[in-house]
PQR file of N, CA, C, O and H, with PARSE charges and radii, in Angstrom:
ATOM      1  N   GLY A   1      13.534 -14.423   2.267 -0.4000 1.5000
ATOM      2  CA  GLY A   1      12.882 -13.140   2.049 -0.0000 2.0000
ATOM      3  C   GLY A   1      13.388 -12.110   3.038  0.5500 1.7000
ATOM      4  O   GLY A   1      14.453 -12.275   3.634 -0.5500 1.4000
ATOM      5  N   GLY A   2      12.634 -11.067   3.204 -0.4000 1.5000
ATOM      6  CA  GLY A   2      12.992 -10.022   4.146 -0.0000 2.0000
ATOM      7  C   GLY A   2      13.785  -8.900   3.521  0.5500 1.7000
ATOM      8  O   GLY A   2      14.012  -8.883   2.311 -0.5500 1.4000
ATOM      9  H   GLY A   2      11.769 -10.933   2.719  0.4000 1.0000
ATOM     10  N   ALA A   3      14.201  -7.973   4.341 -0.4000 1.5000
ATOM     11  CA  ALA A   3      14.870  -6.768   3.867 -0.0000 2.0000
ATOM     12  C   ALA A   3      16.219  -7.057   3.225  0.5500 1.7000
ATOM     13  O   ALA A   3      16.710  -6.259   2.426 -0.5500 1.4000
ATOM     14  H   ALA A   3      14.017  -7.987   5.324  0.4000 1.0000
ATOM     15  N   ASP A   4      16.835  -8.214   3.573 -0.4000 1.5000
ATOM     16  CA  ASP A   4      18.142  -8.521   2.996 -0.0000 2.0000
ATOM     17  C   ASP A   4      18.047  -9.401   1.751  0.5500 1.7000
ATOM     18  O   ASP A   4      19.071  -9.807   1.201 -0.5500 1.4000
ATOM     19  H   ASP A   4      16.436  -8.862   4.222  0.4000 1.0000
ATOM     20  N   ALA A   5      16.824  -9.699   1.303 -0.4000 1.5000
ATOM     21  CA  ALA A   5      16.640 -10.533   0.117 -0.0000 2.0000
ATOM     22  C   ALA A   5      17.069  -9.778  -1.138  0.5500 1.7000
ATOM     23  O   ALA A   5      16.993  -8.550  -1.184 -0.5500 1.4000
ATOM     24  H   ALA A   5      15.992  -9.369   1.750  0.4000 1.0000
ATOM     25  N   PRO A   6      17.516 -10.506  -2.150 -0.5600 1.5000
ATOM     26  CA  PRO A   6      17.866  -9.833  -3.405  0.2800 2.0000
ATOM     27  C   PRO A   6      16.672  -9.040  -3.925  0.5500 1.7000
ATOM     28  O   PRO A   6      15.554  -9.554  -3.968 -0.5500 1.4000
ATOM     29  N   GLY A   7      16.902  -7.810  -4.314 -0.4000 1.5000
ATOM     30  CA  GLY A   7      15.826  -6.975  -4.849 -0.0000 2.0000
ATOM     31  C   GLY A   7      14.984  -6.285  -3.805  0.5500 1.7000
ATOM     32  O   GLY A   7      14.108  -5.493  -4.153 -0.5500 1.4000
ATOM     33  H   GLY A   7      17.810  -7.392  -4.279  0.4000 1.0000
ATOM     34  N   ALA A   8      15.222  -6.559  -2.519 -0.4000 1.5000
ATOM     35  CA  ALA A   8      14.447  -5.888  -1.481 -0.0000 2.0000
ATOM     36  C   ALA A   8      14.721  -4.387  -1.542  0.5500 1.7000
ATOM     37  O   ALA A   8      15.841  -3.957  -1.817 -0.5500 1.4000
ATOM     38  H   ALA A   8      15.934  -7.202  -2.235  0.4000 1.0000
ATOM     39  N   ALA A   9      13.684  -3.604  -1.281 -0.4000 1.5000
ATOM     40  CA  ALA A   9      13.796  -2.159  -1.469 -0.0000 2.0000
ATOM     41  C   ALA A   9      13.710  -1.427  -0.136  0.5500 1.7000
ATOM     42  O   ALA A   9      13.031  -0.405  -0.037 -0.5500 1.4000
ATOM     43  H   ALA A   9      12.775  -3.954  -1.057  0.4000 1.0000
ATOM     44  N   LEU A  10      14.384  -1.932   0.881 -0.4000 1.5000
ATOM     45  CA  LEU A  10      14.355  -1.281   2.184 -0.0000 2.0000
ATOM     46  C   LEU A  10      15.256  -0.056   2.162  0.5500 1.7000
ATOM     47  O   LEU A  10      16.454  -0.147   1.893 -0.5500 1.4000
ATOM     48  H   LEU A  10      14.935  -2.762   0.801  0.4000 1.0000
ATOM     49  N   ALA A  11      14.667   1.064   2.443 -0.4000 1.5000
ATOM     50  CA  ALA A  11      15.412   2.317   2.467 -0.0000 2.0000
ATOM     51  C   ALA A  11      15.921   2.570   3.883  0.5500 1.7000
ATOM     52  O   ALA A  11      15.462   1.928   4.828 -0.5500 1.4000
ATOM     53  H   ALA A  11      13.694   1.138   2.661  0.4000 1.0000
ATOM     54  N   PRO A  12      16.858   3.494   4.039 -0.5600 1.5000
ATOM     55  CA  PRO A  12      17.360   3.811   5.375  0.2800 2.0000
ATOM     56  C   PRO A  12      16.243   4.249   6.318  0.5500 1.7000
ATOM     57  O   PRO A  12      15.294   4.911   5.898 -0.5500 1.4000
ATOM     58  N   GLY A  13      16.357   3.884   7.575 -0.4000 1.5000
ATOM     59  CA  GLY A  13      15.383   4.326   8.574 -0.0000 2.0000
ATOM     60  C   GLY A  13      14.084   3.554   8.561  0.5500 1.7000
ATOM     61  O   GLY A  13      13.093   4.029   9.116 -0.5500 1.4000
ATOM     62  H   GLY A  13      17.129   3.347   7.916  0.4000 1.0000
ATOM     63  N   GLY A  14      14.045   2.371   7.945 -0.4000 1.5000
ATOM     64  CA  GLY A  14      12.828   1.560   7.959 -0.0000 2.0000
ATOM     65  C   GLY A  14      11.793   1.979   6.934  0.5500 1.7000
ATOM     66  O   GLY A  14      10.602   1.737   7.133 -0.5500 1.4000
ATOM     67  H   GLY A  14      14.850   1.985   7.494  0.4000 1.0000
ATOM     68  N   TRP A  15      12.212   2.597   5.852 -0.4000 1.5000
ATOM     69  CA  TRP A  15      11.308   2.991   4.774 -0.0000 2.0000
ATOM     70  C   TRP A  15      11.447   2.026   3.608  0.5500 1.7000
ATOM     71  O   TRP A  15      12.533   1.514   3.336 -0.5500 1.4000
ATOM     72  H   TRP A  15      13.179   2.794   5.691  0.4000 1.0000
ATOM     73  N   LEU A  16      10.342   1.785   2.926 -0.4000 1.5000
ATOM     74  CA  LEU A  16      10.330   0.902   1.763 -0.0000 2.0000
ATOM     75  C   LEU A  16       9.943   1.694   0.525  0.5500 1.7000
ATOM     76  O   LEU A  16       9.077   2.567   0.579 -0.5500 1.4000
ATOM     77  H   LEU A  16       9.460   2.200   3.146  0.4000 1.0000
ATOM     78  N   ARG A  17      10.596   1.382  -0.595 -0.4000 1.5000
ATOM     79  CA  ARG A  17      10.174   1.938  -1.880 -0.0000 2.0000
ATOM     80  C   ARG A  17       9.267   0.890  -2.511  0.5500 1.7000
ATOM     81  O   ARG A  17       9.682  -0.249  -2.726 -0.5500 1.4000
ATOM     82  H   ARG A  17      11.300   0.673  -0.639  0.4000 1.0000
ATOM     83  N   VAL A  18       8.040   1.272  -2.804 -0.4000 1.5000
ATOM     84  CA  VAL A  18       7.043   0.307  -3.262 -0.0000 2.0000
ATOM     85  C   VAL A  18       6.324   0.782  -4.529  0.5500 1.7000
ATOM     86  O   VAL A  18       6.242   1.974  -4.827 -0.5500 1.4000
ATOM     87  H   VAL A  18       7.702   2.197  -2.629  0.4000 1.0000
ATOM     88  N   ARG A  19       5.809  -0.212  -5.254 -0.4000 1.5000
ATOM     89  CA  ARG A  19       4.867   0.032  -6.343 -0.0000 2.0000
ATOM     90  C   ARG A  19       3.528  -0.512  -5.856  0.5500 1.7000
ATOM     91  O   ARG A  19       3.452  -1.648  -5.387 -0.5500 1.4000
ATOM     92  H   ARG A  19       5.876  -1.180  -5.011  0.4000 1.0000
ATOM     93  N   VAL A  20       2.477   0.290  -5.965 -0.4000 1.5000
ATOM     94  CA  VAL A  20       1.155  -0.099  -5.485 -0.0000 2.0000
ATOM     95  C   VAL A  20       0.224  -0.210  -6.689  0.5500 1.7000
ATOM     96  O   VAL A  20      -0.033   0.780  -7.374 -0.5500 1.4000
ATOM     97  H   VAL A  20       2.539   1.213  -6.347  0.4000 1.0000
ATOM     98  N   ALA A  21      -0.279  -1.420  -6.943 -0.4000 1.5000
ATOM     99  CA  ALA A  21      -1.256  -1.632  -8.013 -0.0000 2.0000
ATOM    100  C   ALA A  21      -2.634  -1.276  -7.468  0.5500 1.7000
ATOM    101  O   ALA A  21      -3.015  -1.708  -6.379 -0.5500 1.4000
ATOM    102  H   ALA A  21      -0.070  -2.224  -6.387  0.4000 1.0000
ATOM    103  N   LEU A  22      -3.375  -0.486  -8.236 -0.4000 1.5000
ATOM    104  CA  LEU A  22      -4.663   0.042  -7.793 -0.0000 2.0000
ATOM    105  C   LEU A  22      -5.778  -0.324  -8.758  0.5500 1.7000
ATOM    106  O   LEU A  22      -5.535  -0.604  -9.932 -0.5500 1.4000
ATOM    107  H   LEU A  22      -3.066  -0.135  -9.121  0.4000 1.0000
ATOM    108  N   ARG A  23      -7.004  -0.317  -8.247 -0.4000 1.5000
ATOM    109  CA  ARG A  23      -8.159  -0.484  -9.134 -0.0000 2.0000
ATOM    110  C   ARG A  23      -8.234   0.712 -10.082  0.5500 1.7000
ATOM    111  O   ARG A  23      -8.573   0.556 -11.255 -0.5500 1.4000
ATOM    112  H   ARG A  23      -7.201  -0.090  -7.293  0.4000 1.0000
ATOM    113  N   HIS A  24      -7.923   1.891  -9.581 -0.4000 1.5000
ATOM    114  CA  HIS A  24      -7.855   3.114 -10.388 -0.0000 2.0000
ATOM    115  C   HIS A  24      -7.141   4.180  -9.574  0.5500 1.7000
ATOM    116  O   HIS A  24      -7.355   4.274  -8.366 -0.5500 1.4000
ATOM    117  H   HIS A  24      -7.647   2.018  -8.628  0.4000 1.0000
ATOM    118  N   ALA A  25      -6.297   4.985 -10.209 -0.4000 1.5000
ATOM    119  CA  ALA A  25      -5.543   6.018  -9.489 -0.0000 2.0000
ATOM    120  C   ALA A  25      -6.259   7.362  -9.541  0.5500 1.7000
ATOM    121  O   ALA A  25      -5.664   8.377  -9.906 -0.5500 1.4000
ATOM    122  H   ALA A  25      -6.123   4.908 -11.191  0.4000 1.0000
ATOM    123  N   ARG A  26      -7.542   7.364  -9.173 -0.4000 1.5000
ATOM    124  CA  ARG A  26      -8.284   8.629  -9.104 -0.0000 2.0000
ATOM    125  C   ARG A  26      -7.708   9.509  -8.006  0.5500 1.7000
ATOM    126  O   ARG A  26      -7.031   9.025  -7.098 -0.5500 1.4000
ATOM    127  H   ARG A  26      -8.025   6.540  -8.876  0.4000 1.0000
ATOM    128  N   THR A  27      -7.981  10.797  -8.097 -0.4000 1.5000
ATOM    129  CA  THR A  27      -7.438  11.761  -7.137 -0.0000 2.0000
ATOM    130  C   THR A  27      -7.809  11.415  -5.702  0.5500 1.7000
ATOM    131  O   THR A  27      -6.962  11.510  -4.813 -0.5500 1.4000
ATOM    132  H   THR A  27      -8.531  11.190  -8.834  0.4000 1.0000
ATOM    133  N   ASP A  28      -9.066  11.011  -5.450 -0.4000 1.5000
ATOM    134  CA  ASP A  28      -9.480  10.693  -4.075 -0.0000 2.0000
ATOM    135  C   ASP A  28      -8.731   9.476  -3.542  0.5500 1.7000
ATOM    136  O   ASP A  28      -8.404   9.420  -2.357 -0.5500 1.4000
ATOM    137  H   ASP A  28      -9.754  10.934  -6.172  0.4000 1.0000
ATOM    138  N   ILE A  29      -8.460   8.507  -4.405 -0.4000 1.5000
ATOM    139  CA  ILE A  29      -7.722   7.313  -3.983 -0.0000 2.0000
ATOM    140  C   ILE A  29      -6.273   7.679  -3.674  0.5500 1.7000
ATOM    141  O   ILE A  29      -5.715   7.227  -2.674 -0.5500 1.4000
ATOM    142  H   ILE A  29      -8.726   8.553  -5.368  0.4000 1.0000
ATOM    143  N   VAL A  30      -5.667   8.495  -4.530 -0.4000 1.5000
ATOM    144  CA  VAL A  30      -4.288   8.921  -4.310 -0.0000 2.0000
ATOM    145  C   VAL A  30      -4.180   9.678  -2.988  0.5500 1.7000
ATOM    146  O   VAL A  30      -3.206   9.506  -2.256 -0.5500 1.4000
ATOM    147  H   VAL A  30      -6.120   8.862  -5.343  0.4000 1.0000
ATOM    148  N   ARG A  31      -5.161  10.507  -2.680 -0.4000 1.5000
ATOM    149  CA  ARG A  31      -5.165  11.229  -1.398 -0.0000 2.0000
ATOM    150  C   ARG A  31      -5.214  10.258  -0.226  0.5500 1.7000
ATOM    151  O   ARG A  31      -4.533  10.462   0.780 -0.5500 1.4000
ATOM    152  H   ARG A  31      -5.952  10.648  -3.275  0.4000 1.0000
ATOM    153  N   ARG A  32      -6.020   9.197  -0.351 -0.4000 1.5000
ATOM    154  CA  ARG A  32      -6.107   8.199   0.728 -0.0000 2.0000
ATOM    155  C   ARG A  32      -4.771   7.481   0.926  0.5500 1.7000
ATOM    156  O   ARG A  32      -4.389   7.170   2.054 -0.5500 1.4000
ATOM    157  H   ARG A  32      -6.572   9.031  -1.167  0.4000 1.0000
ATOM    158  N   LEU A  33      -4.067   7.221  -0.175 -0.4000 1.5000
ATOM    159  CA  LEU A  33      -2.742   6.587  -0.071 -0.0000 2.0000
ATOM    160  C   LEU A  33      -1.792   7.494   0.696  0.5500 1.7000
ATOM    161  O   LEU A  33      -1.034   7.032   1.548 -0.5500 1.4000
ATOM    162  H   LEU A  33      -4.377   7.473  -1.091  0.4000 1.0000
ATOM    163  N   GLU A  34      -1.834   8.785   0.391 -0.4000 1.5000
ATOM    164  CA  GLU A  34      -0.970   9.749   1.081 -0.0000 2.0000
ATOM    165  C   GLU A  34      -1.344   9.845   2.562  0.5500 1.7000
ATOM    166  O   GLU A  34      -0.465   9.929   3.420 -0.5500 1.4000
ATOM    167  H   GLU A  34      -2.449   9.160  -0.302  0.4000 1.0000
ATOM    168  N   THR A  35      -2.636   9.832   2.862 -0.4000 1.5000
ATOM    169  CA  THR A  35      -3.096   9.865   4.250 -0.0000 2.0000
ATOM    170  C   THR A  35      -2.607   8.638   5.017  0.5500 1.7000
ATOM    171  O   THR A  35      -2.305   8.723   6.207 -0.5500 1.4000
ATOM    172  H   THR A  35      -3.350   9.763   2.165  0.4000 1.0000
ATOM    173  N   ALA A  36      -2.529   7.491   4.326 -0.4000 1.5000
ATOM    174  CA  ALA A  36      -2.046   6.251   4.950 -0.0000 2.0000
ATOM    175  C   ALA A  36      -0.531   6.263   5.157  0.5500 1.7000
ATOM    176  O   ALA A  36       0.012   5.375   5.815 -0.5500 1.4000
ATOM    177  H   ALA A  36      -2.774   7.422   3.359  0.4000 1.0000
ATOM    178  N   GLY A  37       0.159   7.272   4.593 -0.4000 1.5000
ATOM    179  CA  GLY A  37       1.587   7.400   4.841 -0.0000 2.0000
ATOM    180  C   GLY A  37       2.489   7.245   3.629  0.5500 1.7000
ATOM    181  O   GLY A  37       3.711   7.316   3.760 -0.5500 1.4000
ATOM    182  H   GLY A  37      -0.282   7.993   4.058  0.4000 1.0000
ATOM    183  N   LEU A  38       1.906   7.032   2.443 -0.4000 1.5000
ATOM    184  CA  LEU A  38       2.729   6.871   1.241 -0.0000 2.0000
ATOM    185  C   LEU A  38       3.198   8.231   0.735  0.5500 1.7000
ATOM    186  O   LEU A  38       2.394   9.137   0.517 -0.5500 1.4000
ATOM    187  H   LEU A  38       0.914   6.975   2.337  0.4000 1.0000
ATOM    188  N   GLU A  39       4.506   8.358   0.553 -0.4000 1.5000
ATOM    189  CA  GLU A  39       5.075   9.573  -0.045 -0.0000 2.0000
ATOM    190  C   GLU A  39       5.300   9.271  -1.516  0.5500 1.7000
ATOM    191  O   GLU A  39       6.201   8.514  -1.875 -0.5500 1.4000
ATOM    192  H   GLU A  39       5.159   7.622   0.730  0.4000 1.0000
ATOM    193  N   LEU A  40       4.476   9.866  -2.361 -0.4000 1.5000
ATOM    194  CA  LEU A  40       4.444   9.532  -3.788 -0.0000 2.0000
ATOM    195  C   LEU A  40       5.658  10.031  -4.549  0.5500 1.7000
ATOM    196  O   LEU A  40       6.141  11.143  -4.334 -0.5500 1.4000
ATOM    197  H   LEU A  40       3.743  10.481  -2.069  0.4000 1.0000
ATOM    198  N   ALA A  41       6.142   9.170  -5.455 -0.4000 1.5000
ATOM    199  CA  ALA A  41       7.197   9.550  -6.387 -0.0000 2.0000
ATOM    200  C   ALA A  41       6.621   9.681  -7.792  0.5500 1.7000
ATOM    201  O   ALA A  41       7.038  10.552  -8.555 -0.5500 1.4000
ATOM    202  H   ALA A  41       5.749   8.267  -5.629  0.4000 1.0000
ATOM    203  N   SER A  42       5.651   8.807  -8.142 -0.4000 1.5000
ATOM    204  CA  SER A  42       5.016   8.873  -9.458 -0.0000 2.0000
ATOM    205  C   SER A  42       3.627   8.254  -9.390  0.5500 1.7000
ATOM    206  O   SER A  42       3.350   7.392  -8.556 -0.5500 1.4000
ATOM    207  H   SER A  42       5.312   8.099  -7.522  0.4000 1.0000
ATOM    208  N   VAL A  43       2.751   8.721 -10.301 -0.4000 1.5000
ATOM    209  CA  VAL A  43       1.370   8.233 -10.378 -0.0000 2.0000
ATOM    210  C   VAL A  43       1.080   7.839 -11.818  0.5500 1.7000
ATOM    211  O   VAL A  43       1.253   8.640 -12.737 -0.5500 1.4000
ATOM    212  H   VAL A  43       2.976   9.421 -10.979  0.4000 1.0000
ATOM    213  N   GLY A  44       0.639   6.603 -12.008 -0.4000 1.5000
ATOM    214  CA  GLY A  44       0.226   6.122 -13.324 -0.0000 2.0000
ATOM    215  C   GLY A  44      -1.280   5.947 -13.355  0.5500 1.7000
ATOM    216  O   GLY A  44      -1.978   6.374 -12.435 -0.5500 1.4000
ATOM    217  H   GLY A  44       0.498   5.953 -11.261  0.4000 1.0000
ATOM    218  N   GLU A  45      -1.784   5.318 -14.411 -0.4000 1.5000
ATOM    219  CA  GLU A  45      -3.228   5.134 -14.548 -0.0000 2.0000
ATOM    220  C   GLU A  45      -3.787   4.176 -13.492  0.5500 1.7000
ATOM    221  O   GLU A  45      -4.849   4.423 -12.920 -0.5500 1.4000
ATOM    222  H   GLU A  45      -1.216   4.971 -15.158  0.4000 1.0000
ATOM    223  N   LYS A  46      -3.056   3.073 -13.237 -0.4000 1.5000
ATOM    224  CA  LYS A  46      -3.533   2.082 -12.271 -0.0000 2.0000
ATOM    225  C   LYS A  46      -2.455   1.658 -11.288  0.5500 1.7000
ATOM    226  O   LYS A  46      -2.534   0.575 -10.707 -0.5500 1.4000
ATOM    227  H   LYS A  46      -2.193   2.872 -13.701  0.4000 1.0000
ATOM    228  N   SER A  47      -1.445   2.506 -11.098 -0.4000 1.5000
ATOM    229  CA  SER A  47      -0.425   2.201 -10.105 -0.0000 2.0000
ATOM    230  C   SER A  47       0.278   3.487  -9.694  0.5500 1.7000
ATOM    231  O   SER A  47       0.266   4.489 -10.409 -0.5500 1.4000
ATOM    232  H   SER A  47      -1.381   3.385 -11.570  0.4000 1.0000
ATOM    233  N   VAL A  48       0.888   3.421  -8.523 -0.4000 1.5000
ATOM    234  CA  VAL A  48       1.701   4.533  -8.032 -0.0000 2.0000
ATOM    235  C   VAL A  48       2.992   3.946  -7.481  0.5500 1.7000
ATOM    236  O   VAL A  48       3.057   2.761  -7.153 -0.5500 1.4000
ATOM    237  H   VAL A  48       0.898   2.607  -7.943  0.4000 1.0000
ATOM    238  N   GLU A  49       4.017   4.783  -7.382 -0.4000 1.5000
ATOM    239  CA  GLU A  49       5.256   4.399  -6.723 -0.0000 2.0000
ATOM    240  C   GLU A  49       5.574   5.442  -5.677  0.5500 1.7000
ATOM    241  O   GLU A  49       5.266   6.623  -5.837 -0.5500 1.4000
ATOM    242  H   GLU A  49       3.964   5.746  -7.648  0.4000 1.0000
ATOM    243  N   GLY A  50       6.196   4.986  -4.599 -0.4000 1.5000
ATOM    244  CA  GLY A  50       6.586   5.915  -3.559 -0.0000 2.0000
ATOM    245  C   GLY A  50       7.279   5.196  -2.433  0.5500 1.7000
ATOM    246  O   GLY A  50       7.631   4.022  -2.548 -0.5500 1.4000
ATOM    247  H   GLY A  50       6.446   4.027  -4.469  0.4000 1.0000
ATOM    248  N   THR A  51       7.474   5.911  -1.339 -0.4000 1.5000
ATOM    249  CA  THR A  51       8.104   5.329  -0.161 -0.0000 2.0000
ATOM    250  C   THR A  51       7.137   5.401   1.011  0.5500 1.7000
ATOM    251  O   THR A  51       6.322   6.317   1.122 -0.5500 1.4000
ATOM    252  H   THR A  51       7.189   6.864  -1.246  0.4000 1.0000
ATOM    253  N   ILE A  52       7.254   4.406   1.878 -0.4000 1.5000
ATOM    254  CA  ILE A  52       6.376   4.338   3.051 -0.0000 2.0000
ATOM    255  C   ILE A  52       7.150   3.707   4.203  0.5500 1.7000
ATOM    256  O   ILE A  52       7.991   2.833   3.992 -0.5500 1.4000
ATOM    257  H   ILE A  52       7.915   3.662   1.788  0.4000 1.0000
ATOM    258  N   ALA A  53       6.862   4.150   5.405 -0.4000 1.5000
ATOM    259  CA  ALA A  53       7.466   3.548   6.592 -0.0000 2.0000
ATOM    260  C   ALA A  53       6.935   2.128   6.753  0.5500 1.7000
ATOM    261  O   ALA A  53       5.749   1.873   6.542 -0.5500 1.4000
ATOM    262  H   ALA A  53       6.179   4.860   5.576  0.4000 1.0000
ATOM    263  N   VAL A  54       7.814   1.211   7.126 -0.4000 1.5000
ATOM    264  CA  VAL A  54       7.440  -0.196   7.266 -0.0000 2.0000
ATOM    265  C   VAL A  54       6.208  -0.357   8.160  0.5500 1.7000
ATOM    266  O   VAL A  54       5.323  -1.157   7.854 -0.5500 1.4000
ATOM    267  H   VAL A  54       8.777   1.418   7.298  0.4000 1.0000
ATOM    268  N   GLU A  55       6.147   0.390   9.252 -0.4000 1.5000
ATOM    269  CA  GLU A  55       5.032   0.221  10.188 -0.0000 2.0000
ATOM    270  C   GLU A  55       3.698   0.711   9.635  0.5500 1.7000
ATOM    271  O   GLU A  55       2.658   0.433  10.233 -0.5500 1.4000
ATOM    272  H   GLU A  55       6.865   1.040   9.501  0.4000 1.0000
ATOM    273  N   LYS A  56       3.693   1.431   8.513 -0.4000 1.5000
ATOM    274  CA  LYS A  56       2.443   1.917   7.914 -0.0000 2.0000
ATOM    275  C   LYS A  56       1.987   1.053   6.743  0.5500 1.7000
ATOM    276  O   LYS A  56       0.947   1.316   6.139 -0.5500 1.4000
ATOM    277  H   LYS A  56       4.537   1.657   8.027  0.4000 1.0000
ATOM    278  N   LEU A  57       2.759   0.033   6.427 -0.4000 1.5000
ATOM    279  CA  LEU A  57       2.458  -0.809   5.275 -0.0000 2.0000
ATOM    280  C   LEU A  57       1.119  -1.531   5.400  0.5500 1.7000
ATOM    281  O   LEU A  57       0.381  -1.624   4.420 -0.5500 1.4000
ATOM    282  H   LEU A  57       3.604  -0.180   6.918  0.4000 1.0000
ATOM    283  N   ALA A  58       0.794  -2.040   6.579 -0.4000 1.5000
ATOM    284  CA  ALA A  58      -0.461  -2.769   6.773 -0.0000 2.0000
ATOM    285  C   ALA A  58      -1.672  -1.867   6.529  0.5500 1.7000
ATOM    286  O   ALA A  58      -2.656  -2.299   5.928 -0.5500 1.4000
ATOM    287  H   ALA A  58       1.394  -1.964   7.376  0.4000 1.0000
ATOM    288  N   ALA A  59      -1.602  -0.619   6.991 -0.4000 1.5000
ATOM    289  CA  ALA A  59      -2.711   0.319   6.777 -0.0000 2.0000
ATOM    290  C   ALA A  59      -2.878   0.614   5.285  0.5500 1.7000
ATOM    291  O   ALA A  59      -4.003   0.732   4.799 -0.5500 1.4000
ATOM    292  H   ALA A  59      -0.803  -0.268   7.478  0.4000 1.0000
ATOM    293  N   LEU A  60      -1.779   0.733   4.566 -0.4000 1.5000
ATOM    294  CA  LEU A  60      -1.840   0.968   3.126 -0.0000 2.0000
ATOM    295  C   LEU A  60      -2.479  -0.231   2.432  0.5500 1.7000
ATOM    296  O   LEU A  60      -3.345  -0.066   1.573 -0.5500 1.4000
ATOM    297  H   LEU A  60      -0.865   0.638   4.961  0.4000 1.0000
ATOM    298  N   ALA A  61      -2.056  -1.430   2.801 -0.4000 1.5000
ATOM    299  CA  ALA A  61      -2.575  -2.652   2.182 -0.0000 2.0000
ATOM    300  C   ALA A  61      -4.059  -2.849   2.465  0.5500 1.7000
ATOM    301  O   ALA A  61      -4.749  -3.503   1.683 -0.5500 1.4000
ATOM    302  H   ALA A  61      -1.352  -1.564   3.499  0.4000 1.0000
ATOM    303  N   ALA A  62      -4.560  -2.303   3.556 -0.4000 1.5000
ATOM    304  CA  ALA A  62      -5.954  -2.476   3.942 -0.0000 2.0000
ATOM    305  C   ALA A  62      -6.922  -1.615   3.129  0.5500 1.7000
ATOM    306  O   ALA A  62      -8.132  -1.838   3.186 -0.5500 1.4000
ATOM    307  H   ALA A  62      -3.999  -1.772   4.192  0.4000 1.0000
ATOM    308  N   LEU A  63      -6.420  -0.647   2.382 -0.4000 1.5000
ATOM    309  CA  LEU A  63      -7.299   0.217   1.599 -0.0000 2.0000
ATOM    310  C   LEU A  63      -7.970  -0.581   0.481  0.5500 1.7000
ATOM    311  O   LEU A  63      -7.327  -1.389  -0.189 -0.5500 1.4000
ATOM    312  H   LEU A  63      -5.438  -0.466   2.336  0.4000 1.0000
ATOM    313  N   ASP A  64      -9.281  -0.343   0.284 -0.4000 1.5000
ATOM    314  CA  ASP A  64     -10.055  -1.079  -0.726 -0.0000 2.0000
ATOM    315  C   ASP A  64      -9.484  -0.944  -2.131  0.5500 1.7000
ATOM    316  O   ASP A  64      -9.548  -1.897  -2.907 -0.5500 1.4000
ATOM    317  H   ASP A  64      -9.804   0.314   0.827  0.4000 1.0000
ATOM    318  N   ALA A  65      -8.935   0.197  -2.473 -0.4000 1.5000
ATOM    319  CA  ALA A  65      -8.457   0.446  -3.839 -0.0000 2.0000
ATOM    320  C   ALA A  65      -7.160  -0.285  -4.151  0.5500 1.7000
ATOM    321  O   ALA A  65      -6.782  -0.409  -5.317 -0.5500 1.4000
ATOM    322  H   ALA A  65      -8.883   0.971  -1.842  0.4000 1.0000
ATOM    323  N   VAL A  66      -6.470  -0.772  -3.116 -0.4000 1.5000
ATOM    324  CA  VAL A  66      -5.169  -1.418  -3.316 -0.0000 2.0000
ATOM    325  C   VAL A  66      -5.356  -2.878  -3.715  0.5500 1.7000
ATOM    326  O   VAL A  66      -6.007  -3.652  -3.014 -0.5500 1.4000
ATOM    327  H   VAL A  66      -6.777  -0.672  -2.169  0.4000 1.0000
ATOM    328  N   ILE A  67      -4.771  -3.235  -4.856 -0.4000 1.5000
ATOM    329  CA  ILE A  67      -4.807  -4.625  -5.336 -0.0000 2.0000
ATOM    330  C   ILE A  67      -3.578  -5.377  -4.839  0.5500 1.7000
ATOM    331  O   ILE A  67      -3.679  -6.508  -4.364 -0.5500 1.4000
ATOM    332  H   ILE A  67      -4.242  -2.606  -5.425  0.4000 1.0000
ATOM    333  N   ARG A  68      -2.404  -4.730  -4.956 -0.4000 1.5000
ATOM    334  CA  ARG A  68      -1.133  -5.409  -4.625 -0.0000 2.0000
ATOM    335  C   ARG A  68      -0.079  -4.360  -4.291  0.5500 1.7000
ATOM    336  O   ARG A  68      -0.096  -3.255  -4.834 -0.5500 1.4000
ATOM    337  H   ARG A  68      -2.322  -3.811  -5.343  0.4000 1.0000
ATOM    338  N   ILE A  69       0.822  -4.709  -3.409 -0.4000 1.5000
ATOM    339  CA  ILE A  69       1.988  -3.876  -3.100 -0.0000 2.0000
ATOM    340  C   ILE A  69       3.219  -4.729  -3.323  0.5500 1.7000
ATOM    341  O   ILE A  69       3.301  -5.855  -2.831 -0.5500 1.4000
ATOM    342  H   ILE A  69       0.836  -5.607  -2.968  0.4000 1.0000
ATOM    343  N   GLU A  70       4.184  -4.190  -4.071 -0.4000 1.5000
ATOM    344  CA  GLU A  70       5.413  -4.936  -4.341 -0.0000 2.0000
ATOM    345  C   GLU A  70       6.594  -3.974  -4.279  0.5500 1.7000
ATOM    346  O   GLU A  70       6.413  -2.762  -4.393 -0.5500 1.4000
ATOM    347  H   GLU A  70       4.118  -3.276  -4.471  0.4000 1.0000
ATOM    348  N   PRO A  71       7.800  -4.507  -4.098 -0.5600 1.5000
ATOM    349  CA  PRO A  71       8.978  -3.626  -4.093  0.2800 2.0000
ATOM    350  C   PRO A  71       9.114  -2.923  -5.430  0.5500 1.7000
ATOM    351  O   PRO A  71       8.944  -3.539  -6.482 -0.5500 1.4000
ATOM    352  N   ALA A  72       9.419  -1.637  -5.394 -0.4000 1.5000
ATOM    353  CA  ALA A  72       9.685  -0.901  -6.633 -0.0000 2.0000
ATOM    354  C   ALA A  72      11.080  -1.257  -7.119  0.5500 1.7000
ATOM    355  O   ALA A  72      11.978  -1.513  -6.317 -0.5500 1.4000
ATOM    356  H   ALA A  72       9.558  -1.136  -4.539  0.4000 1.0000
ATOM    357  N   THR A  73      11.260  -1.272  -8.427 -0.4000 1.5000
ATOM    358  CA  THR A  73      12.564  -1.632  -8.984 -0.0000 2.0000
ATOM    359  C   THR A  73      13.242  -0.425  -9.575  0.5500 1.7000
ATOM    360  O   THR A  73      14.353  -0.533 -10.093 -0.5500 1.4000
ATOM    361  H   THR A  73      10.531  -1.063  -9.079  0.4000 1.0000
TER
END
């Protein structure tokens, strides 16, 4: 595993491109994701995609609305 694994989405400078599965992508939840450091690229009904600094990943994962975080493809 790790940043050199096939399919890993490590961006330059320690940033990751991720897909975040959510209980619901309501506006207040999306704002909390942005506050946690996620720079959004797209928002769906129950997921978002964006980039986040590796060191902020744990804070993003700790949010109640987050079900799963996986590398974006």
